[in-house]
GROMACS .gro file of C-alpha atoms in nm:
model
  191
    1ALA     CA    1   0.000   0.000   0.000
    2SER     CA    2   0.099   0.361  -0.040
    3THR     CA    3  -0.121   0.673  -0.045
    4GLY     CA    4  -0.431   0.596   0.166
    5GLY     CA    5  -0.272   0.276   0.295
    6PRO     CA    6  -0.274   0.330   0.673
    7PRO     CA    7  -0.655   0.367   0.701
    8ALA     CA    8  -0.702   0.084   0.450
    9LEU     CA    9  -0.474  -0.141   0.656
   10ALA     CA   10  -0.660  -0.043   0.973
   11GLU     CA   11  -0.991  -0.142   0.815
   12VAL     CA   12  -0.861  -0.480   0.697
   13LEU     CA   13  -0.659  -0.571   1.007
   14SER     CA   14  -0.934  -0.469   1.250
   15LYS     CA   15  -1.162  -0.732   1.092
   16LEU     CA   16  -0.918  -1.021   1.132
   17PRO     CA   17  -0.931  -1.244   1.441
   18ARG     CA   18  -0.650  -1.289   1.691
   19ASP     CA   19  -0.632  -1.659   1.593
   20LEU     CA   20  -0.564  -1.588   1.224
   21PRO     CA   21  -0.379  -1.901   1.105
   22VAL     CA   22  -0.121  -1.710   0.901
   23PRO     CA   23   0.124  -1.422   0.954
   24MET     CA   24   0.058  -1.096   0.770
   25LEU     CA   25   0.355  -0.910   0.618
   26VAL     CA   26   0.311  -0.548   0.514
   27ALA     CA   27   0.499  -0.320   0.277
   28GLN     CA   28   0.341   0.021   0.343
   29HIS     CA   29   0.529   0.303   0.170
   30ILE     CA   30   0.620   0.534   0.457
   31THR     CA   31   0.866   0.809   0.539
   32VAL     CA   32   1.156   0.705   0.761
   33GLY     CA   33   1.071   0.775   1.124
   34PHE     CA   34   0.699   0.699   1.105
   35THR     CA   35   0.687   0.318   1.112
   36GLN     CA   36   0.685   0.284   1.492
   37GLY     CA   37   0.397   0.530   1.523
   38MET     CA   38   0.194   0.341   1.265
   39VAL     CA   39   0.267   0.011   1.440
   40ARG     CA   40   0.148   0.157   1.773
   41TRP     CA   41  -0.167   0.295   1.615
   42LEU     CA   42  -0.254  -0.031   1.436
   43SER     CA   43  -0.192  -0.224   1.759
   44GLN     CA   44  -0.472  -0.019   1.915
   45VAL     CA   45  -0.725  -0.084   1.639
   46CYS     CA   46  -0.685  -0.458   1.583
   47GLU     CA   47  -0.666  -0.783   1.779
   48LEU     CA   48  -0.358  -0.909   1.597
   49GLN     CA   49  -0.011  -0.848   1.737
   50VAL     CA   50   0.153  -0.578   1.525
   51GLY     CA   51   0.526  -0.519   1.527
   52VAL     CA   52   0.848  -0.458   1.340
   53ALA     CA   53   1.013  -0.775   1.212
   54ARG     CA   54   1.358  -0.878   1.327
   55ASP     CA   55   1.601  -1.027   1.077
   56GLY     CA   56   1.594  -1.407   1.106
   57GLU     CA   57   1.271  -1.411   1.308
   58ARG     CA   58   1.032  -1.703   1.260
   59LEU     CA   59   0.701  -1.568   1.133
   60GLU     CA   60   0.409  -1.659   1.358
   61PRO     CA   61   0.036  -1.687   1.281
   62GLY     CA   62  -0.181  -1.406   1.410
   63ARG     CA   63   0.097  -1.149   1.387
   64VAL     CA   64   0.147  -0.854   1.154
   65TYR     CA   65   0.503  -0.768   1.051
   66PHE     CA   66   0.640  -0.440   0.918
   67PRO     CA   67   1.001  -0.381   0.810
   68LEU     CA   68   1.240  -0.149   0.991
   69ASP     CA   69   1.250   0.207   0.860
   70GLY     CA   70   1.449   0.223   0.537
   71HIS     CA   71   1.437  -0.153   0.483
   72ASP     CA   72   1.251  -0.404   0.270
   73LEU     CA   73   1.091  -0.709   0.431
   74LEU     CA   74   1.114  -1.047   0.266
   75VAL     CA   75   1.089  -1.414   0.353
   76ASP     CA   76   1.373  -1.660   0.294
   77SER     CA   77   1.342  -2.018   0.167
   78VAL     CA   78   1.284  -2.160   0.517
   79GLY     CA   79   1.019  -1.903   0.608
   80LEU     CA   80   1.224  -1.663   0.821
   81ALA     CA   81   1.186  -1.286   0.805
   82ARG     CA   82   1.472  -1.111   0.632
   83LEU     CA   83   1.542  -0.738   0.623
   84GLN     CA   84   1.751  -0.568   0.359
   85ARG     CA   85   1.834  -0.202   0.318
   86SER     CA   86   1.613  -0.047   0.048
   87HIS     CA   87   1.797   0.054  -0.267
   88GLY     CA   88   1.589   0.338  -0.410
   89GLY     CA   89   1.234   0.325  -0.539
   90PRO     CA   90   0.935   0.272  -0.315
   91CYS     CA   91   1.025   0.192   0.044
   92PRO     CA   92   0.948  -0.061   0.162
   93ASN     CA   93   0.919  -0.234  -0.173
   94GLY     CA   94   0.605  -0.440  -0.232
   95ASP     CA   95   0.750  -0.632  -0.526
   96VAL     CA   96   1.042  -0.751  -0.312
   97LEU     CA   97   0.806  -0.877  -0.040
   98LEU     CA   98   0.553  -1.041  -0.272
   99ASN     CA   99   0.819  -1.211  -0.487
  100SER     CA  100   0.978  -1.358  -0.175
  101LEU     CA  101   0.642  -1.492  -0.059
  102ALA     CA  102   0.582  -1.658  -0.396
  103MET     CA  103   0.924  -1.822  -0.382
  104ALA     CA  104   0.902  -1.932  -0.017
  105TYR     CA  105   0.541  -2.051  -0.004
  106GLY     CA  106   0.425  -2.102  -0.364
  107ARG     CA  107   0.055  -2.182  -0.383
  108ARG     CA  108   0.025  -2.151  -0.003
  109SER     CA  109   0.112  -1.781  -0.023
  110GLY     CA  110  -0.128  -1.498  -0.090
  111GLY     CA  111  -0.093  -1.133  -0.164
  112GLY     CA  112  -0.272  -0.810  -0.217
  113VAL     CA  113  -0.208  -0.461  -0.346
  114LEU     CA  114  -0.396  -0.179  -0.182
  115THR     CA  115  -0.441   0.189  -0.264
  116GLY     CA  116  -0.141   0.388  -0.380
  117MET     CA  117   0.045   0.570  -0.657
  118GLY     CA  118   0.274   0.396  -0.899
  119GLU     CA  119   0.314   0.031  -0.992
  120ASP     CA  120   0.486  -0.122  -0.689
  121GLY     CA  121   0.353  -0.463  -0.601
  122ALA     CA  122   0.208  -0.553  -0.941
  123ARG     CA  123   0.499  -0.773  -1.054
  124GLY     CA  124   0.529  -0.943  -0.716
  125LEU     CA  125   0.156  -1.008  -0.712
  126LEU     CA  126   0.186  -1.165  -1.057
  127ALA     CA  127   0.454  -1.400  -0.921
  128ILE     CA  128   0.214  -1.507  -0.646
  129ARG     CA  129  -0.063  -1.566  -0.899
  130GLN     CA  130   0.171  -1.766  -1.123
  131ALA     CA  131   0.253  -1.981  -0.819
  132GLY     CA  132  -0.117  -2.070  -0.802
  133ALA     CA  133  -0.201  -1.865  -0.494
  134VAL     CA  134  -0.474  -1.613  -0.413
  135THR     CA  135  -0.421  -1.252  -0.518
  136LEU     CA  136  -0.627  -0.937  -0.482
  137ALA     CA  137  -0.614  -0.570  -0.569
  138GLN     CA  138  -0.827  -0.307  -0.403
  139ASP     CA  139  -1.101  -0.177  -0.634
  140GLU     CA  140  -1.102   0.175  -0.776
  141ALA     CA  141  -1.411   0.290  -0.585
  142SER     CA  142  -1.257   0.226  -0.243
  143SER     CA  143  -0.899   0.334  -0.328
  144VAL     CA  144  -0.771   0.680  -0.244
  145VAL     CA  145  -0.535   0.645  -0.542
  146TYR     CA  146  -0.594   0.362  -0.789
  147GLY     CA  147  -0.241   0.347  -0.935
  148MET     CA  148  -0.093   0.039  -0.770
  149PRO     CA  149  -0.412  -0.170  -0.783
  150ARG     CA  150  -0.472  -0.065  -1.146
  151ALA     CA  151  -0.119  -0.175  -1.241
  152ALA     CA  152  -0.182  -0.516  -1.082
  153VAL     CA  153  -0.514  -0.560  -1.266
  154GLU     CA  154  -0.363  -0.447  -1.597
  155LEU     CA  155  -0.075  -0.693  -1.553
  156LYS     CA  156  -0.338  -0.966  -1.491
  157ALA     CA  157  -0.191  -1.035  -1.148
  158THR     CA  158  -0.551  -1.061  -1.024
  159ASP     CA  159  -0.904  -1.077  -1.166
  160GLY     CA  160  -1.019  -0.720  -1.108
  161GLY     CA  161  -1.071  -0.515  -0.797
  162THR     CA  162  -1.195  -0.615  -0.453
  163PRO     CA  163  -1.385  -0.361  -0.241
  164LEU     CA  164  -1.184  -0.276   0.071
  165ALA     CA  165  -1.477  -0.382   0.290
  166LEU     CA  166  -1.442  -0.740   0.156
  167VAL     CA  167  -1.063  -0.783   0.176
  168ALA     CA  168  -1.060  -0.932   0.529
  169ASP     CA  169  -1.331  -1.181   0.432
  170LEU     CA  170  -1.127  -1.287   0.129
  171ILE     CA  171  -0.820  -1.337   0.348
  172LEU     CA  172  -1.018  -1.555   0.589
  173GLN     CA  173  -1.172  -1.756   0.303
  174SER     CA  174  -0.829  -1.806   0.149
  175CYS     CA  175  -0.701  -1.958   0.472
  176GLN     CA  176  -0.965  -2.229   0.428
  177ARG     CA  177  -0.863  -2.329   0.074
  178PRO     CA  178  -0.784  -2.699   0.026
  179SER     CA  179  -0.440  -2.604  -0.112
  180PHE     CA  180  -0.359  -2.416   0.211
  181ARG     CA  181  -0.192  -2.679   0.422
  182PRO     CA  182   0.075  -2.545   0.656
  183SER     CA  183   0.383  -2.764   0.633
  184ARG     CA  184   0.644  -2.827   0.896
  185GLY     CA  185   0.961  -2.623   0.877
  186PRO     CA  186   1.308  -2.763   0.951
  187GLU     CA  187   1.266  -2.712   1.326
  188GLY     CA  188   0.918  -2.861   1.339
  189GLY     CA  189   0.735  -2.527   1.339
  190ALA     CA  190   0.451  -2.462   1.098
  191ARG     CA  191   0.540  -2.272   0.785
   0.00000   0.00000   0.00000
């Protein structure tokens, strides 16, 4: 997400239950210095635990992870959070995050692009779709700026727009898909 993202994230996250069976990873374009404030605010409006990811941290269900200021968040091949310094462009970078999810989890991943300017996230969302997983883009009517979602739809990374009010329901339904079967990681933890 980018422009309009914080209230959109608040609406989605506030509708998800504490026992959500998956972790949520977020790439919200934000100015350095504001991530901690957004994390605190979102912690007050939702039941999920919201925090800043630590490099090498095992991702847990029912938690929402943001990258450190000035960093991109991604997932490695064994499902651990990885942080890397952003190298220009949107920060944090949605394509970096979504591509890593497609590679780490394949058809058990899922991704979405919410309101914002530009095209960030569209290519990463396409990678998730090509892996056989669920993808969504916020619809034009509920977006503050329809740039990022439009780019995803035009790239055919998803089948059109989803109203913001329905995004949380789609996430919950996706967790019930037959292809969503958490596997065991190398240390026995669910991935």
